[in-house]
């Protein structure tokens, strides 16, 4: 699976959009970009995933660059409850696919 | 996720003791996983199972063993616990990969301390 690079931390103001970047320059054509988050030592929670098109769900939007070498997770209106570690993971969805977690990015939402 | 439960939630034990961590799921998923997380680090895969008869080593399987007693249950054992196995342990499940999606559902974690 391709490796991902994320900044260690960032913060944003409550109510503002949080834009979390991720680099995955070695991504292969059959690899998806997944985002999970972990709130204070709880089990990680799936947020969103995509292959090459931008995706949006009730939690977030995922913007993938045209060359697929980087992506941005957008939380449109961050709340204090969005304070968490966010993991960007690149993986296939084949029969033996697994998730490889890096250190993630710690998002702190300030009041 | 309440559909994936782990017992115990916290455990303190001594070096050399045998410990079993248990995971149960009501999601009907075929696939189950055990991860450990050390402070400040991401999760690392210990073992995984794609069905009852299937056991696979993950990234860090040394010192651990697993048992998949039924589709719904996946146990992790430390035969002789050592202090550097002190960590937060997570169980996860997923459905067989369908429609290009591989979402894992995590339990609440077991905090294990080995003295």
Coordinates of N, CA and C in Angstrom, one line a residue:
Chain A
X1 N 0.8 -1.2 0.0 CA 0.0 0.0 0.0 C 0.9 1.2 0.0
X2 N 0.4 2.3 -0.7 CA 1.2 3.5 -0.7 C 1.2 4.2 0.7
X3 N 2.3 4.9 0.9 CA 2.5 5.6 2.1 C 1.8 7.0 2.0
X4 N 1.4 7.5 3.2 CA 0.8 8.8 3.2 C 1.6 9.7 4.2
X5 N 1.5 11.0 3.9 CA 2.2 12.0 4.7 C 1.2 13.0 5.2
X6 N 1.1 13.2 6.5 CA 0.2 14.3 7.0 C 1.0 15.1 8.0
X7 N 0.6 16.4 8.1 CA 1.2 17.3 9.1 C 0.8 16.7 10.5
X8 N 1.6 16.9 11.5 CA 1.3 16.3 12.8 C 0.1 16.9 13.5
X9 N -0.2 18.2 13.2 CA -1.3 18.9 13.9 C -1.7 20.1 13.2
X10 N -3.0 20.5 13.5 CA -3.5 21.8 13.0 C -4.7 22.2 13.9
X11 N -5.0 23.4 13.8 CA -6.2 23.8 14.6 C -7.1 24.7 13.7
X12 N -8.3 24.9 14.2 CA -9.2 25.7 13.5 C -10.3 26.2 14.5
X13 N -11.0 27.3 14.1 CA -12.0 27.9 15.0 C -13.3 27.1 14.8
X14 N -14.0 27.0 15.9 CA -15.3 26.4 15.8 C -16.2 27.1 14.8
X15 N -16.9 26.3 14.0 CA -17.8 26.9 13.0 C -17.1 27.2 11.7
X16 N -15.8 27.2 11.6 CA -15.1 27.4 10.4 C -14.8 26.0 9.7
X17 N -14.5 26.1 8.5 CA -14.1 24.8 7.8 C -12.7 24.4 8.2
X18 N -12.6 23.1 8.4 CA -11.3 22.5 8.7 C -10.8 21.7 7.4
X19 N -9.7 22.1 6.9 CA -9.1 21.5 5.7 C -7.9 20.7 6.1
X20 N -8.0 19.4 6.0 CA -6.9 18.5 6.5 C -6.2 17.9 5.2
X21 N -4.9 18.2 5.0 CA -4.2 17.7 3.8 C -3.6 16.4 4.0
X22 N -3.4 15.7 2.9 CA -2.7 14.4 2.9 C -2.0 14.2 1.6
X23 N -0.7 13.9 1.7 CA 0.1 13.5 0.5 C 0.2 12.0 0.3
X24 N 0.0 11.6 -0.9 CA 0.2 10.2 -1.2 C 0.7 10.1 -2.6
X25 N 1.9 10.5 -2.8 CA 2.5 10.6 -4.2 C 2.8 9.3 -4.8
X26 N 2.8 8.2 -4.1 CA 3.1 6.9 -4.7 C 1.8 6.1 -4.9
X27 N 0.7 6.7 -4.8 CA -0.6 5.9 -4.9 C -0.7 5.2 -6.3
X28 N -1.2 4.0 -6.2 CA -1.4 3.3 -7.4 C -2.8 3.4 -8.0
X29 N -3.0 3.0 -9.2 CA -4.2 3.3 -9.9 C -5.4 2.6 -9.2
X30 N -5.2 1.5 -8.5 CA -6.3 0.7 -7.9 C -6.4 1.0 -6.4
X31 N -5.7 2.0 -5.9 CA -5.8 2.3 -4.5 C -6.7 3.5 -4.2
X32 N -7.5 3.3 -3.2 CA -8.4 4.3 -2.7 C -7.8 5.1 -1.6
X33 N -8.4 6.3 -1.4 CA -8.0 7.2 -0.2 C -9.1 7.0 0.8
X34 N -8.8 6.6 2.0 CA -9.7 6.5 3.1 C -9.4 7.5 4.2
X35 N -10.4 8.0 4.9 CA -10.1 8.8 6.1 C -10.9 8.2 7.2
X36 N -10.2 8.1 8.3 CA -10.8 7.6 9.6 C -10.4 8.7 10.6
X37 N -11.2 8.7 11.7 CA -10.8 9.6 12.8 C -10.9 8.8 14.1
X38 N -10.1 9.3 15.1 CA -10.1 8.7 16.4 C -10.3 9.8 17.5
X39 N -11.3 9.7 18.2 CA -11.6 10.7 19.2 C -11.2 10.1 20.5
X40 N -10.1 10.8 21.1 CA -9.7 10.5 22.5 C -9.7 9.0 22.8
X41 N -8.8 8.3 22.1 CA -8.6 6.9 22.5 C -9.8 5.9 22.3
X42 N -10.8 6.4 21.6 CA -11.9 5.5 21.2 C -11.5 4.8 20.0
X43 N -12.3 3.8 19.6 CA -12.0 3.1 18.3 C -12.1 4.1 17.2
X44 N -11.2 3.9 16.2 CA -11.3 4.8 15.0 C -12.7 4.6 14.3
X45 N -13.1 5.7 13.6 CA -14.4 5.7 13.0 C -14.2 6.1 11.5
X46 N -14.8 5.4 10.6 CA -14.7 5.7 9.2 C -15.4 7.0 8.9
X47 N -14.8 7.8 8.0 CA -15.4 9.1 7.6 C -15.8 9.0 6.2
X48 N -14.9 8.8 5.3 CA -15.2 8.9 3.9 C -14.1 8.2 3.1
X49 N -14.3 7.9 1.8 CA -13.3 7.4 1.0 C -13.6 7.8 -0.5
X50 N -12.5 7.7 -1.3 CA -12.7 8.0 -2.7 C -11.6 7.4 -3.5
X51 N -11.8 7.3 -4.8 CA -10.8 6.8 -5.8 C -10.2 7.9 -6.6
X52 N -11.0 8.7 -7.3 CA -10.5 9.8 -8.0 C -11.5 11.0 -8.1
X53 N -12.7 10.7 -7.9 CA -13.7 11.8 -7.9 C -13.9 12.4 -6.5
X54 N -14.3 13.6 -6.4 CA -14.5 14.2 -5.1 C -15.8 13.5 -4.6
X55 N -15.8 13.4 -3.2 CA -16.9 12.7 -2.6 C -17.4 13.6 -1.4
X56 N -18.6 13.5 -1.1 CA -19.2 14.2 0.0 C -20.3 13.3 0.7
X57 N -20.2 13.3 2.0 CA -21.3 12.6 2.7 C -21.7 13.6 3.9
X58 N -22.5 13.0 4.8 CA -23.0 13.9 5.9 C -21.9 14.3 6.9
X59 N -20.8 13.7 6.8 CA -19.7 14.1 7.8 C -18.7 15.0 7.1
X60 N -18.4 14.8 5.9 CA -17.2 15.5 5.3 C -17.2 15.5 3.8
X61 N -16.3 16.2 3.2 CA -16.0 16.2 1.8 C -14.6 15.8 1.6
X62 N -14.4 15.0 0.5 CA -13.0 14.6 0.2 C -12.7 15.1 -1.2
X63 N -11.6 15.9 -1.3 CA -11.2 16.4 -2.6 C -9.9 15.7 -2.9
X64 N -9.8 15.1 -4.1 CA -8.6 14.4 -4.6 C -8.1 15.1 -5.8
X65 N -6.8 15.4 -5.8 CA -6.3 16.2 -6.9 C -6.3 15.3 -8.2
X66 N -6.3 15.9 -9.3 CA -6.4 15.2 -10.6 C -5.3 14.1 -10.8
X67 N -4.1 14.4 -10.3 CA -3.0 13.4 -10.4 C -3.1 12.4 -9.3
X68 N -4.0 12.6 -8.4 CA -4.3 11.7 -7.2 C -3.1 11.6 -6.2
X69 N -2.2 12.5 -6.3 CA -1.0 12.5 -5.4 C -1.3 13.2 -4.1
X70 N -2.4 13.8 -3.9 CA -2.7 14.4 -2.7 C -4.3 14.6 -2.5
X71 N -4.7 14.8 -1.3 CA -6.1 14.9 -1.1 C -6.3 15.8 0.1
X72 N -7.6 16.3 0.3 CA -7.9 17.2 1.4 C -9.3 16.7 1.9
X73 N -9.3 16.5 3.2 CA -10.6 16.2 3.9 C -11.1 17.5 4.4
X74 N -12.3 17.8 4.1 CA -12.9 19.1 4.6 C -14.1 18.8 5.5
X75 N -14.0 19.4 6.7 CA -15.1 19.4 7.6 C -15.7 20.8 7.5
X76 N -16.9 20.9 6.9 CA -17.3 22.2 6.6 C -17.6 23.2 7.7
X77 N -18.1 22.7 8.8 CA -18.4 23.6 10.0 C -17.9 22.8 11.2
X78 N -16.6 23.0 11.5 CA -16.0 22.2 12.6 C -16.7 22.6 13.9
X79 N -16.9 21.5 14.8 CA -17.4 21.7 16.1 C -16.3 21.2 17.1
X80 N -16.5 21.5 18.4 CA -15.5 21.0 19.4 C -15.5 19.5 19.4
X81 N -16.6 18.8 19.0 CA -16.6 17.4 19.0 C -15.8 16.8 17.8
X82 N -15.3 17.6 16.9 CA -14.5 17.2 15.8 C -13.0 17.1 16.2
X83 N -12.7 17.6 17.4 CA -11.3 17.4 17.9 C -11.0 16.0 18.0
X84 N -9.9 15.6 17.2 CA -9.6 14.1 17.1 C -8.3 14.0 16.3
X85 N -7.9 12.8 16.2 CA -6.8 12.4 15.3 C -7.4 11.9 14.0
X86 N -7.0 12.4 12.9 CA -7.5 12.0 11.6 C -6.5 11.3 10.8
X87 N -6.8 10.1 10.3 CA -5.9 9.3 9.6 C -6.3 9.2 8.1
X88 N -5.3 9.5 7.3 CA -5.4 9.3 5.8 C -4.8 8.0 5.5
X89 N -5.5 7.1 4.8 CA -5.0 5.8 4.5 C -5.2 5.5 3.1
X90 N -4.2 5.0 2.4 CA -4.4 4.6 1.0 C -4.3 3.0 1.0
X91 N -5.3 2.5 0.4 CA -5.4 1.0 0.4 C -6.2 0.5 -0.8
X92 N -6.0 -0.7 -1.2 CA -6.8 -1.3 -2.2 C -8.1 -1.8 -1.6
X93 N -9.0 -2.3 -2.3 CA -10.2 -2.9 -1.8 C -10.3 -4.3 -2.3
X94 N -9.2 -4.9 -2.6 CA -9.1 -6.3 -3.0 C -9.3 -7.2 -1.9
X95 N -9.3 -8.5 -2.2 CA -9.6 -9.6 -1.2 C -8.7 -9.5 0.0
X96 N -7.4 -9.1 -0.1 CA -6.5 -9.1 1.0 C -6.2 -7.7 1.5
X97 N -7.0 -6.7 1.2 CA -6.7 -5.4 1.6 C -6.8 -5.2 3.1
X98 N -5.9 -4.4 3.6 CA -5.8 -4.1 5.0 C -5.6 -2.6 5.2
X99 N -5.9 -2.1 6.3 CA -5.7 -0.7 6.7 C -4.3 -0.5 7.4
X100 N -3.5 0.4 6.9 CA -2.3 0.7 7.6 C -2.3 2.2 8.1
X101 N -2.4 2.3 9.4 CA -2.5 3.6 10.1 C -1.1 4.2 10.3
X102 N -1.0 5.5 9.9 CA 0.2 6.2 10.3 C -0.1 6.9 11.6
X103 N 0.6 8.0 11.9 CA 0.4 8.8 13.1 C -0.8 9.7 13.0
X104 N -1.2 10.0 11.8 CA -2.4 10.9 11.6 C -2.1 12.3 11.9
X105 N -3.1 13.2 11.8 CA -3.0 14.6 12.1 C -4.0 14.9 13.2
X106 N -3.5 15.6 14.2 CA -4.3 15.9 15.3 C -5.0 17.3 15.0
X107 N -6.3 17.2 15.0 CA -7.1 18.5 14.7 C -7.6 19.0 16.1
X108 N -7.3 20.2 16.4 CA -7.9 20.8 17.6 C -8.8 21.9 17.2
X109 N -10.1 21.8 17.6 CA -11.0 22.9 17.3 C -11.2 23.7 18.5
X110 N -10.9 25.0 18.3 CA -10.9 25.9 19.5 C -12.3 26.7 19.5
X111 N -12.7 27.0 20.7 CA -14.0 27.8 20.8 C -14.0 29.1 20.1
Chain B
X1 N -18.4 1.6 18.5 CA -19.6 1.0 17.9 C -20.1 -0.1 18.8
X2 N -21.4 0.0 19.3 CA -21.9 -1.0 20.2 C -22.0 -2.4 19.6
X3 N -22.0 -2.5 18.3 CA -22.1 -3.8 17.7 C -20.8 -4.6 17.8
X4 N -19.7 -4.0 18.2 CA -18.4 -4.6 18.4 C -18.0 -4.4 19.9
X5 N -18.0 -5.5 20.7 CA -17.7 -5.3 22.1 C -16.4 -6.0 22.4
X6 N -15.7 -5.4 23.4 CA -14.4 -6.0 23.8 C -14.4 -6.2 25.4
X7 N -13.9 -7.3 25.8 CA -13.8 -7.5 27.2 C -12.4 -8.1 27.5
X8 N -11.8 -7.7 28.7 CA -12.2 -6.6 29.5 C -11.9 -5.2 28.9
X9 N -12.4 -4.2 29.5 CA -12.1 -2.8 29.0 C -10.8 -2.3 29.5
X10 N -10.4 -2.8 30.7 CA -9.2 -2.4 31.3 C -8.6 -3.7 32.0
X11 N -7.3 -3.8 32.0 CA -6.7 -5.0 32.7 C -5.3 -4.6 33.1
X12 N -5.0 -4.9 34.3 CA -3.6 -4.8 34.8 C -3.1 -6.1 35.2
X13 N -2.0 -6.5 34.7 CA -1.5 -7.9 35.0 C 0.0 -7.8 35.2
X14 N 0.6 -8.9 35.5 CA 2.0 -8.9 35.8 C 2.8 -9.7 34.7
X15 N 4.1 -9.4 34.7 CA 4.9 -10.0 33.7 C 4.9 -11.5 33.8
X16 N 4.7 -12.2 32.7 CA 4.7 -13.7 32.7 C 3.3 -14.3 32.8
X17 N 2.3 -13.5 33.1 CA 0.9 -14.0 33.1 C 0.4 -14.2 31.8
X18 N -0.6 -15.2 31.6 CA -1.3 -15.4 30.4 C -2.6 -14.5 30.4
X19 N -2.8 -13.8 29.3 CA -3.9 -12.9 29.3 C -4.7 -13.2 28.0
X20 N -6.0 -13.1 28.1 CA -6.9 -13.3 26.9 C -7.8 -12.1 26.8
X21 N -7.8 -11.5 25.7 CA -8.7 -10.4 25.3 C -9.7 -10.9 24.4
X22 N -11.0 -10.6 24.6 CA -12.1 -11.1 23.8 C -12.8 -10.0 23.0
X23 N -13.2 -10.4 21.9 CA -14.0 -9.5 21.0 C -15.2 -10.3 20.4
X24 N -16.3 -9.6 20.5 CA -17.6 -10.2 20.0 C -18.2 -9.2 19.1
X25 N -18.9 -9.6 18.0 CA -19.6 -8.7 17.1 C -20.9 -9.3 16.7
X26 N -21.9 -8.4 16.6 CA -23.2 -8.7 16.2 C -23.6 -8.2 14.8
X27 N -22.5 -7.8 14.1 CA -22.7 -7.2 12.7 C -22.8 -8.3 11.6
X28 N -22.5 -9.5 12.0 CA -22.6 -10.6 11.0 C -21.4 -10.5 10.0
X29 N -20.4 -9.8 10.3 CA -19.2 -9.7 9.4 C -18.3 -10.9 9.4
X30 N -17.7 -11.2 8.3 CA -16.8 -12.3 8.1 C -15.5 -12.0 8.7
X31 N -15.0 -10.7 8.6 CA -13.6 -10.4 8.8 C -13.5 -9.7 10.2
X32 N -12.4 -10.2 10.9 CA -12.1 -9.6 12.2 C -10.6 -9.3 12.3
X33 N -10.3 -8.3 13.1 CA -8.9 -7.8 13.2 C -8.6 -7.5 14.6
X34 N -7.3 -7.7 15.0 CA -6.8 -7.2 16.2 C -5.6 -6.2 16.0
X35 N -5.7 -5.0 16.6 CA -4.7 -4.0 16.5 C -4.2 -3.6 17.9
X36 N -3.0 -3.1 17.9 CA -2.6 -2.4 19.2 C -2.1 -1.0 18.8
X37 N -2.3 -0.1 19.8 CA -1.9 1.3 19.7 C -1.1 1.7 20.9
X38 N 0.1 2.2 20.6 CA 1.0 2.8 21.6 C 0.8 4.3 21.6
X39 N 1.1 4.9 22.7 CA 0.9 6.4 22.8 C 1.6 7.1 21.7
X40 N 0.8 8.0 21.1 CA 1.3 8.9 20.0 C 1.5 8.2 18.7
X41 N 1.1 7.0 18.6 CA 1.3 6.3 17.3 C -0.1 5.8 16.8
X42 N -0.1 5.4 15.5 CA -1.3 4.9 14.9 C -1.4 3.4 15.3
X43 N -2.5 2.8 14.8 CA -2.8 1.4 15.1 C -1.9 0.5 14.3
X44 N -1.4 -0.6 14.9 CA -0.7 -1.6 14.1 C -1.4 -2.9 14.2
X45 N -1.4 -3.6 13.1 CA -2.2 -4.8 12.9 C -1.4 -6.0 13.5
X46 N -2.1 -6.8 14.4 CA -1.5 -7.9 15.0 C -1.8 -9.2 14.3
X47 N -3.1 -9.5 14.2 CA -3.6 -10.7 13.5 C -5.0 -10.3 12.8
X48 N -5.3 -11.0 11.8 CA -6.6 -10.9 11.2 C -7.1 -12.2 10.7
X49 N -8.5 -12.2 10.5 CA -9.1 -13.5 10.1 C -10.2 -13.1 9.2
X50 N -10.3 -13.8 8.0 CA -11.3 -13.5 7.0 C -12.5 -14.4 7.1
X51 N -12.3 -15.5 7.9 CA -13.5 -16.4 8.2 C -13.0 -17.3 9.3
X52 N -13.9 -18.2 9.8 CA -13.6 -19.0 11.0 C -12.4 -19.9 10.8
X53 N -12.1 -20.3 9.6 CA -11.0 -21.2 9.4 C -9.7 -20.5 8.9
X54 N -9.7 -19.2 9.0 CA -8.6 -18.4 8.4 C -8.0 -17.5 9.5
X55 N -6.7 -17.7 9.7 CA -5.9 -16.8 10.6 C -4.7 -16.3 9.9
X56 N -4.4 -15.1 10.0 CA -3.3 -14.5 9.3 C -2.5 -13.5 10.2
X57 N -1.2 -13.6 10.1 CA -0.4 -12.7 10.9 C -0.4 -11.3 10.3
X58 N -0.3 -10.3 11.2 CA -0.2 -9.0 10.8 C 1.2 -8.5 10.9
X59 N 1.3 -7.2 11.1 CA 2.6 -6.5 11.2 C 3.4 -6.9 12.4
X60 N 2.7 -7.2 13.5 CA 3.4 -7.4 14.8 C 2.9 -8.6 15.6
X61 N 2.9 -9.7 15.0 CA 2.3 -10.9 15.7 C 3.1 -11.6 16.7
X62 N 4.4 -11.3 16.8 CA 5.3 -12.0 17.8 C 4.8 -11.8 19.2
X63 N 4.6 -12.8 20.0 CA 4.2 -12.7 21.4 C 2.7 -12.8 21.5
X64 N 2.0 -12.9 20.4 CA 0.5 -13.0 20.5 C 0.0 -14.2 19.7
X65 N -1.1 -14.7 20.1 CA -1.8 -15.7 19.3 C -3.3 -15.4 19.3
X66 N -4.0 -16.0 18.4 CA -5.5 -15.6 18.3 C -6.3 -16.9 18.1
X67 N -7.6 -16.8 18.3 CA -8.5 -17.9 18.1 C -9.8 -17.3 17.6
X68 N -10.2 -17.9 16.5 CA -11.5 -17.5 15.9 C -12.5 -18.6 16.2
X69 N -13.2 -18.5 17.3 CA -14.0 -19.6 17.8 C -15.3 -19.7 17.0
X70 N -15.8 -18.6 16.5 CA -17.0 -18.6 15.7 C -17.0 -17.3 14.9
X71 N -17.9 -17.2 14.0 CA -17.9 -16.0 13.1 C -17.9 -14.7 14.0
X72 N -18.6 -14.8 15.1 CA -18.8 -13.6 15.9 C -17.7 -13.3 17.0
X73 N -16.8 -14.2 17.1 CA -15.9 -14.1 18.2 C -14.4 -14.3 17.8
X74 N -13.6 -13.4 18.3 CA -12.1 -13.4 17.9 C -11.4 -13.0 19.1
X75 N -10.5 -14.0 19.6 CA -9.8 -13.7 20.9 C -8.3 -13.6 20.6
X76 N -7.8 -12.7 21.4 CA -6.3 -12.4 21.3 C -5.7 -12.9 22.7
X77 N -4.6 -13.7 22.6 CA -3.9 -14.1 23.8 C -2.5 -13.7 23.8
X78 N -2.1 -13.3 25.0 CA -0.7 -13.1 25.3 C -0.3 -14.2 26.2
X79 N 0.5 -15.1 25.7 CA 0.9 -16.3 26.4 C 1.7 -16.0 27.7
X80 N 2.6 -15.1 27.6 CA 3.4 -14.7 28.7 C 3.7 -13.2 28.6
X81 N 2.8 -12.4 29.2 CA 2.8 -11.0 29.0 C 4.1 -10.3 29.5
X82 N 4.6 -9.3 28.7 CA 5.8 -8.6 29.0 C 5.4 -7.1 29.0
X83 N 6.2 -6.3 29.8 CA 5.8 -4.8 29.9 C 5.7 -4.1 28.6
X84 N 6.4 -4.4 27.6 CA 6.3 -3.7 26.3 C 5.1 -4.1 25.5
X85 N 4.2 -4.9 26.1 CA 2.9 -5.2 25.5 C 1.8 -4.3 26.1
X86 N 2.2 -3.5 27.0 CA 1.3 -2.5 27.6 C 0.9 -1.6 26.4
X87 N -0.4 -1.5 26.2 CA -0.9 -0.8 25.0 C -2.4 -0.7 25.1
X88 N -3.0 0.0 24.1 CA -4.4 0.0 23.9 C -4.7 -1.0 22.7
X89 N -5.6 -1.9 23.0 CA -5.9 -3.0 22.0 C -7.3 -2.8 21.4
X90 N -7.4 -2.8 20.1 CA -8.7 -2.6 19.4 C -9.0 -3.9 18.6
X91 N -10.2 -4.2 18.6 CA -10.8 -5.2 17.7 C -11.6 -4.5 16.6
X92 N -11.6 -5.0 15.4 CA -12.4 -4.4 14.4 C -13.0 -5.5 13.5
X93 N -14.1 -5.2 12.8 CA -14.7 -6.1 11.9 C -14.9 -5.4 10.6
X94 N -15.1 -6.2 9.5 CA -15.5 -5.7 8.2 C -16.2 -6.8 7.5
X95 N -17.1 -6.3 6.6 CA -17.8 -7.2 5.7 C -16.9 -7.6 4.6
X96 N -17.1 -8.7 3.9 CA -16.3 -9.1 2.8 C -16.4 -7.9 1.8
X97 N -15.2 -7.7 1.2 CA -15.1 -6.5 0.3 C -16.1 -6.5 -0.8
X98 N -17.0 -5.5 -0.8 CA -18.0 -5.5 -1.9 C -18.1 -4.1 -2.4
X99 N -18.3 -4.0 -3.7 CA -18.6 -2.7 -4.3 C -17.5 -1.7 -4.0
X100 N -16.2 -2.2 -4.0 CA -15.1 -1.3 -3.8 C -15.1 -0.5 -2.5
X101 N -15.6 -1.1 -1.4 CA -15.5 -0.5 -0.1 C -15.1 -1.4 1.0
X102 N -14.2 -1.0 1.8 CA -13.6 -1.8 2.9 C -13.6 -1.0 4.1
X103 N -14.8 -0.9 4.7 CA -14.9 -0.1 6.0 C -14.8 -1.0 7.2
X104 N -14.0 -0.6 8.1 CA -13.8 -1.4 9.3 C -14.5 -0.7 10.5
X105 N -15.2 -1.5 11.3 CA -15.9 -1.1 12.5 C -15.1 -1.5 13.7
X106 N -14.8 -0.5 14.6 CA -13.9 -0.8 15.7 C -14.7 -0.9 17.0
X107 N -14.1 -1.7 17.9 CA -14.6 -1.8 19.2 C -14.1 -0.7 20.1
X108 N -14.5 -0.6 21.3 CA -14.1 0.5 22.2 C -12.7 0.4 22.7
X109 N -12.1 -0.7 22.6 CA -10.7 -0.8 23.0 C -10.5 -1.5 24.4
X110 N -9.4 -2.1 24.6 CA -9.0 -2.7 25.9 C -7.7 -2.1 26.3
X111 N -7.6 -1.4 27.4 CA -6.4 -0.9 27.9 C -5.7 -1.9 28.8
X112 N -4.5 -2.4 28.3 CA -3.8 -3.4 29.0 C -2.5 -2.8 29.6
X113 N -2.3 -3.1 30.8 CA -1.0 -2.7 31.5 C -0.3 -3.9 32.0
X114 N 0.9 -4.1 31.6 CA 1.7 -5.2 32.1 C 2.8 -4.7 33.0
X115 N 2.8 -5.1 34.3 CA 3.7 -4.5 35.3 C 5.0 -5.4 35.4

